[in-house]
């Protein structure tokens, strides 16, 4: 079974509008972390935002926020005031397990990505 | 940011030849990873390392081996390249639990 599911292969949004990219996850661990990455056409992977499973507040980083709904196992990325430079592939990822010790520490599971296109 | 360097950036090789990809980091991070990225699959873990000489398999490790003799270097070897190993390979390091990986720029490998 997929640990990370991104159901939107492609999304379109007009410049200056907000957009939500969906992500659901599957884990039986109580402690885990959720991440979003951006991959522009140049190919590099850029870390955007992190949410820990015990964090009570939704994570925010500038125009990015993570809408964390633990009971629904969803971690949607919200981009406010979209810009043309936001056009890219976006990946949701999860780290399972508690912090500290263990060889699997840090291993990430990635979704298949959502291609976001921002139009003027 | 030159914290992680992958080499080569591009390579074309023939089926059946051995290939080694190098990942070099200057961050002194303990954990290092090799992923491959293919359309429709996202990134999938090949091998990872949690210290010098300490490595383990990921979900798509068949046909690949790794070595880590120094903290800063993590090598990925395709013993006998096949066309199914045509992909973009990313190296990543990780240190801070509340932060994401630091990725290299990727290596585009084509096996013909």
PDB file of C-alpha atoms in Angstrom:
ATOM      1  CA  UNK A   1       0.000   0.000   0.000  1.00  0.00           C
ATOM      2  CA  UNK A   2       1.118   3.515  -0.722  1.00  0.00           C
ATOM      3  CA  UNK A   3       2.339   5.354   2.345  1.00  0.00           C
ATOM      4  CA  UNK A   4       1.873   8.737   0.665  1.00  0.00           C
ATOM      5  CA  UNK A   5      -0.924   9.449  -1.785  1.00  0.00           C
ATOM      6  CA  UNK A   6      -1.144  12.542  -3.915  1.00  0.00           C
ATOM      7  CA  UNK A   7      -4.325  12.295  -5.944  1.00  0.00           C
ATOM      8  CA  UNK A   8      -3.808  15.345  -8.147  1.00  0.00           C
ATOM      9  CA  UNK A   9      -1.377  14.678 -10.994  1.00  0.00           C
ATOM     10  CA  UNK A  10      -1.818  18.269 -12.157  1.00  0.00           C
ATOM     11  CA  UNK A  11      -3.232  21.491 -10.792  1.00  0.00           C
ATOM     12  CA  UNK A  12      -3.744  24.895 -12.365  1.00  0.00           C
ATOM     13  CA  UNK A  13      -4.097  28.194 -10.530  1.00  0.00           C
ATOM     14  CA  UNK A  14      -4.174  31.802 -11.558  1.00  0.00           C
ATOM     15  CA  UNK A  15      -1.487  34.118 -10.308  1.00  0.00           C
ATOM     16  CA  UNK A  16      -2.258  35.693  -6.898  1.00  0.00           C
ATOM     17  CA  UNK A  17      -4.843  33.037  -6.075  1.00  0.00           C
ATOM     18  CA  UNK A  18      -4.426  30.434  -3.329  1.00  0.00           C
ATOM     19  CA  UNK A  19      -4.094  26.729  -4.145  1.00  0.00           C
ATOM     20  CA  UNK A  20      -4.268  23.561  -2.075  1.00  0.00           C
ATOM     21  CA  UNK A  21      -2.284  20.465  -2.970  1.00  0.00           C
ATOM     22  CA  UNK A  22      -3.621  17.293  -1.417  1.00  0.00           C
ATOM     23  CA  UNK A  23      -1.662  14.675   0.460  1.00  0.00           C
ATOM     24  CA  UNK A  24      -2.845  11.726   2.520  1.00  0.00           C
ATOM     25  CA  UNK A  25      -0.588   9.361   4.389  1.00  0.00           C
ATOM     26  CA  UNK A  26      -0.720   5.918   5.901  1.00  0.00           C
ATOM     27  CA  UNK A  27       1.144   4.971   9.045  1.00  0.00           C
ATOM     28  CA  UNK A  28       0.508   3.145  12.276  1.00  0.00           C
ATOM     29  CA  UNK A  29       3.264   5.031  14.090  1.00  0.00           C
ATOM     30  CA  UNK A  30       2.316   7.658  16.644  1.00  0.00           C
ATOM     31  CA  UNK A  31       5.429   9.694  15.932  1.00  0.00           C
ATOM     32  CA  UNK A  32       6.120  10.756  12.375  1.00  0.00           C
ATOM     33  CA  UNK A  33       6.985  13.792  10.302  1.00  0.00           C
ATOM     34  CA  UNK A  34       5.464  15.212   7.141  1.00  0.00           C
ATOM     35  CA  UNK A  35       7.345  17.220   4.545  1.00  0.00           C
ATOM     36  CA  UNK A  36       6.694  19.068   1.322  1.00  0.00           C
ATOM     37  CA  UNK A  37       9.274  19.562  -1.415  1.00  0.00           C
ATOM     38  CA  UNK A  38       9.253  21.629  -4.574  1.00  0.00           C
ATOM     39  CA  UNK A  39      10.979  20.518  -7.752  1.00  0.00           C
ATOM     40  CA  UNK A  40      11.139  23.196 -10.461  1.00  0.00           C
ATOM     41  CA  UNK A  41      11.897  22.336 -14.059  1.00  0.00           C
ATOM     42  CA  UNK A  42      15.614  22.742 -13.343  1.00  0.00           C
ATOM     43  CA  UNK A  43      15.383  19.541 -11.319  1.00  0.00           C
ATOM     44  CA  UNK A  44      16.617  20.435  -7.864  1.00  0.00           C
ATOM     45  CA  UNK A  45      14.643  19.385  -4.795  1.00  0.00           C
ATOM     46  CA  UNK A  46      13.769  22.253  -2.470  1.00  0.00           C
ATOM     47  CA  UNK A  47      12.500  21.676   1.069  1.00  0.00           C
ATOM     48  CA  UNK A  48       9.434  23.813   1.816  1.00  0.00           C
ATOM     49  CA  UNK A  49       7.812  22.910   5.113  1.00  0.00           C
ATOM     50  CA  UNK A  50       7.720  20.355   7.927  1.00  0.00           C
ATOM     51  CA  UNK A  51       4.985  19.182  10.312  1.00  0.00           C
ATOM     52  CA  UNK A  52       5.590  16.863  13.247  1.00  0.00           C
ATOM     53  CA  UNK A  53       2.851  14.493  14.311  1.00  0.00           C
ATOM     54  CA  UNK A  54       2.752  15.986  17.810  1.00  0.00           C
ATOM     55  CA  UNK A  55       2.701  19.578  16.636  1.00  0.00           C
ATOM     56  CA  UNK A  56      -0.603  21.145  17.603  1.00  0.00           C
ATOM     57  CA  UNK A  57      -0.284  24.132  15.333  1.00  0.00           C
ATOM     58  CA  UNK A  58      -0.251  23.911  11.569  1.00  0.00           C
ATOM     59  CA  UNK A  59       3.192  24.671  10.177  1.00  0.00           C
ATOM     60  CA  UNK A  60       3.688  27.862   8.201  1.00  0.00           C
ATOM     61  CA  UNK A  61       6.636  29.148   6.188  1.00  0.00           C
ATOM     62  CA  UNK A  62       5.981  32.408   4.421  1.00  0.00           C
ATOM     63  CA  UNK A  63       3.340  31.784   1.736  1.00  0.00           C
ATOM     64  CA  UNK A  64       3.312  28.054   2.493  1.00  0.00           C
ATOM     65  CA  UNK A  65       1.168  26.467   5.155  1.00  0.00           C
ATOM     66  CA  UNK A  66       0.448  22.855   5.930  1.00  0.00           C
ATOM     67  CA  UNK A  67      -3.143  21.974   6.730  1.00  0.00           C
ATOM     68  CA  UNK A  68      -2.603  19.053   9.094  1.00  0.00           C
ATOM     69  CA  UNK A  69      -5.661  16.932   9.884  1.00  0.00           C
ATOM     70  CA  UNK A  70      -4.365  14.061  11.968  1.00  0.00           C
ATOM     71  CA  UNK A  71      -7.601  12.109  12.278  1.00  0.00           C
ATOM     72  CA  UNK A  72      -8.046  12.157   8.524  1.00  0.00           C
ATOM     73  CA  UNK A  73      -4.334  11.496   7.943  1.00  0.00           C
ATOM     74  CA  UNK A  74      -4.037  14.402   5.579  1.00  0.00           C
ATOM     75  CA  UNK A  75      -1.288  16.989   5.198  1.00  0.00           C
ATOM     76  CA  UNK A  76      -2.327  19.360   2.470  1.00  0.00           C
ATOM     77  CA  UNK A  77      -0.047  22.135   1.285  1.00  0.00           C
ATOM     78  CA  UNK A  78      -1.620  25.553   0.876  1.00  0.00           C
ATOM     79  CA  UNK A  79       0.177  28.140  -1.221  1.00  0.00           C
ATOM     80  CA  UNK A  80      -1.238  31.615  -0.807  1.00  0.00           C
ATOM     81  CA  UNK A  81      -0.926  34.363  -3.410  1.00  0.00           C
ATOM     82  CA  UNK A  82       0.519  32.097  -6.103  1.00  0.00           C
ATOM     83  CA  UNK A  83       3.362  33.399  -8.215  1.00  0.00           C
ATOM     84  CA  UNK A  84       4.541  32.340 -11.644  1.00  0.00           C
ATOM     85  CA  UNK A  85       7.689  30.985 -10.015  1.00  0.00           C
ATOM     86  CA  UNK A  86       5.590  28.526  -8.034  1.00  0.00           C
ATOM     87  CA  UNK A  87       5.065  26.469 -11.176  1.00  0.00           C
ATOM     88  CA  UNK A  88       6.796  23.198 -10.335  1.00  0.00           C
ATOM     89  CA  UNK A  89       6.315  19.618  -9.223  1.00  0.00           C
ATOM     90  CA  UNK A  90       5.425  19.291  -5.554  1.00  0.00           C
ATOM     91  CA  UNK A  91       6.111  16.203  -3.497  1.00  0.00           C
ATOM     92  CA  UNK A  92       4.665  15.230  -0.153  1.00  0.00           C
ATOM     93  CA  UNK A  93       6.822  12.949   2.011  1.00  0.00           C
ATOM     94  CA  UNK A  94       6.660  11.203   5.371  1.00  0.00           C
ATOM     95  CA  UNK A  95       9.214  10.054   7.914  1.00  0.00           C
ATOM     96  CA  UNK A  96       8.014   7.277  10.191  1.00  0.00           C
ATOM     97  CA  UNK A  97       9.175   6.395  13.658  1.00  0.00           C
ATOM     98  CA  UNK A  98      10.261   8.146  16.780  1.00  0.00           C
ATOM     99  CA  UNK A  99      13.221  10.413  16.916  1.00  0.00           C
ATOM    100  CA  UNK A 100      16.515   9.114  18.178  1.00  0.00           C
ATOM    101  CA  UNK A 101      18.320   5.895  17.388  1.00  0.00           C
ATOM    102  CA  UNK A 102      17.653   3.197  14.850  1.00  0.00           C
ATOM    103  CA  UNK A 103      18.979   2.692  11.376  1.00  0.00           C
ATOM    104  CA  UNK A 104      15.719   3.673   9.683  1.00  0.00           C
ATOM    105  CA  UNK A 105      15.802   7.116  11.201  1.00  0.00           C
ATOM    106  CA  UNK A 106      15.320   9.753   8.575  1.00  0.00           C
ATOM    107  CA  UNK A 107      14.074   7.519   5.802  1.00  0.00           C
ATOM    108  CA  UNK A 108      11.424   9.383   3.759  1.00  0.00           C
ATOM    109  CA  UNK A 109       8.556   7.989   1.735  1.00  0.00           C
ATOM    110  CA  UNK A 110       7.518  10.188  -1.179  1.00  0.00           C
ATOM    111  CA  UNK A 111       4.276  10.566  -3.052  1.00  0.00           C
ATOM    112  CA  UNK A 112       4.171  10.621  -6.836  1.00  0.00           C
ATOM    113  CA  UNK A 113       3.900  14.386  -6.989  1.00  0.00           C
ATOM    114  CA  UNK A 114       1.544  17.090  -8.222  1.00  0.00           C
ATOM    115  CA  UNK A 115       2.507  19.293 -11.157  1.00  0.00           C
ATOM    116  CA  UNK A 116       1.376  22.840 -10.378  1.00  0.00           C
ATOM    117  CA  UNK A 117       1.035  25.372 -13.163  1.00  0.00           C
ATOM    118  CA  UNK A 118       0.483  29.025 -12.318  1.00  0.00           C
ATOM    119  CA  UNK A 119      -0.906  31.119 -15.163  1.00  0.00           C
ATOM    120  CA  UNK A 120      -0.956  34.908 -15.437  1.00  0.00           C
TER     121      UNK A 120
ATOM    122  CA  UNK B   1      24.901  25.898  -1.793  1.00  0.00           C
ATOM    123  CA  UNK B   2      27.711  23.438  -2.497  1.00  0.00           C
ATOM    124  CA  UNK B   3      27.022  21.268   0.575  1.00  0.00           C
ATOM    125  CA  UNK B   4      26.325  18.195  -1.547  1.00  0.00           C
ATOM    126  CA  UNK B   5      27.959  17.459  -4.851  1.00  0.00           C
ATOM    127  CA  UNK B   6      26.937  14.642  -7.142  1.00  0.00           C
ATOM    128  CA  UNK B   7      29.133  13.426  -9.938  1.00  0.00           C
ATOM    129  CA  UNK B   8      28.770  12.971 -12.778  1.00  0.00           C
ATOM    130  CA  UNK B   9      25.769  15.165 -13.534  1.00  0.00           C
ATOM    131  CA  UNK B  10      24.986  13.259 -16.715  1.00  0.00           C
ATOM    132  CA  UNK B  11      26.116   9.881 -17.941  1.00  0.00           C
ATOM    133  CA  UNK B  12      25.290   7.618 -20.839  1.00  0.00           C
ATOM    134  CA  UNK B  13      26.460   4.047 -20.528  1.00  0.00           C
ATOM    135  CA  UNK B  14      25.948   0.742 -22.247  1.00  0.00           C
ATOM    136  CA  UNK B  15      23.988  -2.184 -20.919  1.00  0.00           C
ATOM    137  CA  UNK B  16      26.139  -4.535 -18.907  1.00  0.00           C
ATOM    138  CA  UNK B  17      28.786  -2.019 -17.886  1.00  0.00           C
ATOM    139  CA  UNK B  18      29.467  -1.089 -14.260  1.00  0.00           C
ATOM    140  CA  UNK B  19      28.700   2.461 -13.219  1.00  0.00           C
ATOM    141  CA  UNK B  20      29.571   4.338 -10.038  1.00  0.00           C
ATOM    142  CA  UNK B  21      27.870   7.525  -8.948  1.00  0.00           C
ATOM    143  CA  UNK B  22      29.467   9.660  -6.289  1.00  0.00           C
ATOM    144  CA  UNK B  23      27.928  11.811  -3.613  1.00  0.00           C
ATOM    145  CA  UNK B  24      30.195  14.118  -1.659  1.00  0.00           C
ATOM    146  CA  UNK B  25      29.030  16.257   1.272  1.00  0.00           C
ATOM    147  CA  UNK B  26      30.749  18.942   3.288  1.00  0.00           C
ATOM    148  CA  UNK B  27      28.009  19.126   5.955  1.00  0.00           C
ATOM    149  CA  UNK B  28      29.360  16.334   8.173  1.00  0.00           C
ATOM    150  CA  UNK B  29      25.877  14.811   8.202  1.00  0.00           C
ATOM    151  CA  UNK B  30      25.592  11.313   9.538  1.00  0.00           C
ATOM    152  CA  UNK B  31      22.745  10.089   7.364  1.00  0.00           C
ATOM    153  CA  UNK B  32      22.989   9.787   3.588  1.00  0.00           C
ATOM    154  CA  UNK B  33      20.572   8.394   1.039  1.00  0.00           C
ATOM    155  CA  UNK B  34      20.348   7.418  -2.603  1.00  0.00           C
ATOM    156  CA  UNK B  35      17.008   7.804  -4.343  1.00  0.00           C
ATOM    157  CA  UNK B  36      15.930   7.305  -7.911  1.00  0.00           C
ATOM    158  CA  UNK B  37      13.233   9.407  -9.547  1.00  0.00           C
ATOM    159  CA  UNK B  38      11.091   8.062 -12.334  1.00  0.00           C
ATOM    160  CA  UNK B  39       7.953   9.575 -13.888  1.00  0.00           C
ATOM    161  CA  UNK B  40       4.838   8.426 -12.070  1.00  0.00           C
ATOM    162  CA  UNK B  41       6.801   6.990  -9.145  1.00  0.00           C
ATOM    163  CA  UNK B  42       8.084   9.967  -7.231  1.00  0.00           C
ATOM    164  CA  UNK B  43      11.348   9.255  -5.415  1.00  0.00           C
ATOM    165  CA  UNK B  44      12.144   5.748  -4.273  1.00  0.00           C
ATOM    166  CA  UNK B  45      14.851   4.813  -1.812  1.00  0.00           C
ATOM    167  CA  UNK B  46      17.675   2.635  -3.129  1.00  0.00           C
ATOM    168  CA  UNK B  47      20.118   2.478  -0.209  1.00  0.00           C
ATOM    169  CA  UNK B  48      20.943   4.555   2.785  1.00  0.00           C
ATOM    170  CA  UNK B  49      23.739   4.973   5.288  1.00  0.00           C
ATOM    171  CA  UNK B  50      23.627   5.849   8.962  1.00  0.00           C
ATOM    172  CA  UNK B  51      27.359   6.108   9.437  1.00  0.00           C
ATOM    173  CA  UNK B  52      30.722   5.125   8.030  1.00  0.00           C
ATOM    174  CA  UNK B  53      30.531   1.517   6.844  1.00  0.00           C
ATOM    175  CA  UNK B  54      26.903   1.321   8.022  1.00  0.00           C
ATOM    176  CA  UNK B  55      24.488   0.922   5.132  1.00  0.00           C
ATOM    177  CA  UNK B  56      21.149  -0.705   4.504  1.00  0.00           C
ATOM    178  CA  UNK B  57      18.791  -1.460   1.652  1.00  0.00           C
ATOM    179  CA  UNK B  58      15.837   0.601   0.582  1.00  0.00           C
ATOM    180  CA  UNK B  59      12.797  -0.461  -1.397  1.00  0.00           C
ATOM    181  CA  UNK B  60      14.447  -0.713  -4.839  1.00  0.00           C
ATOM    182  CA  UNK B  61      17.928  -1.999  -4.030  1.00  0.00           C
ATOM    183  CA  UNK B  62      18.184  -4.880  -6.500  1.00  0.00           C
ATOM    184  CA  UNK B  63      21.053  -4.310  -8.919  1.00  0.00           C
ATOM    185  CA  UNK B  64      22.661  -1.625  -6.748  1.00  0.00           C
ATOM    186  CA  UNK B  65      25.359  -1.599  -4.105  1.00  0.00           C
ATOM    187  CA  UNK B  66      26.760   1.197  -1.973  1.00  0.00           C
ATOM    188  CA  UNK B  67      29.815   2.013   0.049  1.00  0.00           C
ATOM    189  CA  UNK B  68      30.644   4.619   2.620  1.00  0.00           C
ATOM    190  CA  UNK B  69      34.266   4.599   3.723  1.00  0.00           C
ATOM    191  CA  UNK B  70      34.275   8.232   4.852  1.00  0.00           C
ATOM    192  CA  UNK B  71      31.589  10.449   6.330  1.00  0.00           C
ATOM    193  CA  UNK B  72      31.683  12.741   3.344  1.00  0.00           C
ATOM    194  CA  UNK B  73      31.410  10.189   0.523  1.00  0.00           C
ATOM    195  CA  UNK B  74      28.593   7.832  -0.389  1.00  0.00           C
ATOM    196  CA  UNK B  75      29.045   5.809  -3.574  1.00  0.00           C
ATOM    197  CA  UNK B  76      26.303   4.083  -5.539  1.00  0.00           C
ATOM    198  CA  UNK B  77      27.367   1.304  -7.909  1.00  0.00           C
ATOM    199  CA  UNK B  78      25.363  -0.364 -10.622  1.00  0.00           C
ATOM    200  CA  UNK B  79      27.238  -3.632 -11.006  1.00  0.00           C
ATOM    201  CA  UNK B  80      25.900  -4.336 -14.498  1.00  0.00           C
ATOM    202  CA  UNK B  81      23.716  -1.541 -15.811  1.00  0.00           C
ATOM    203  CA  UNK B  82      20.356  -2.343 -17.376  1.00  0.00           C
ATOM    204  CA  UNK B  83      17.947  -0.152 -19.311  1.00  0.00           C
ATOM    205  CA  UNK B  84      15.536  -0.241 -16.366  1.00  0.00           C
ATOM    206  CA  UNK B  85      18.125   1.687 -14.377  1.00  0.00           C
ATOM    207  CA  UNK B  86      17.815   4.677 -16.659  1.00  0.00           C
ATOM    208  CA  UNK B  87      16.694   7.320 -14.196  1.00  0.00           C
ATOM    209  CA  UNK B  88      17.577  10.459 -12.311  1.00  0.00           C
ATOM    210  CA  UNK B  89      19.513   9.645  -9.153  1.00  0.00           C
ATOM    211  CA  UNK B  90      19.458  11.905  -6.141  1.00  0.00           C
ATOM    212  CA  UNK B  91      21.725  11.843  -3.163  1.00  0.00           C
ATOM    213  CA  UNK B  92      20.510  13.392   0.069  1.00  0.00           C
ATOM    214  CA  UNK B  93      21.796  13.997   3.544  1.00  0.00           C
ATOM    215  CA  UNK B  94      19.895  14.588   6.744  1.00  0.00           C
ATOM    216  CA  UNK B  95      20.726  15.832  10.189  1.00  0.00           C
ATOM    217  CA  UNK B  96      17.996  17.871  11.786  1.00  0.00           C
ATOM    218  CA  UNK B  97      14.808  15.966  12.725  1.00  0.00           C
ATOM    219  CA  UNK B  98      12.699  19.061  12.135  1.00  0.00           C
ATOM    220  CA  UNK B  99      14.123  19.819   8.761  1.00  0.00           C
ATOM    221  CA  UNK B 100      14.036  18.065   5.438  1.00  0.00           C
ATOM    222  CA  UNK B 101      16.784  16.454   3.529  1.00  0.00           C
ATOM    223  CA  UNK B 102      19.452  18.407   1.757  1.00  0.00           C
ATOM    224  CA  UNK B 103      19.501  17.114  -1.797  1.00  0.00           C
ATOM    225  CA  UNK B 104      22.220  17.032  -4.367  1.00  0.00           C
ATOM    226  CA  UNK B 105      21.529  18.301  -7.872  1.00  0.00           C
ATOM    227  CA  UNK B 106      20.929  14.837  -9.256  1.00  0.00           C
ATOM    228  CA  UNK B 107      22.612  12.595 -11.817  1.00  0.00           C
ATOM    229  CA  UNK B 108      20.789  11.777 -15.026  1.00  0.00           C
ATOM    230  CA  UNK B 109      21.823   8.271 -16.062  1.00  0.00           C
ATOM    231  CA  UNK B 110      20.891   6.769 -19.401  1.00  0.00           C
ATOM    232  CA  UNK B 111      21.582   3.101 -20.080  1.00  0.00           C
ATOM    233  CA  UNK B 112      21.482   2.232 -23.785  1.00  0.00           C
TER     234      UNK B 112
END
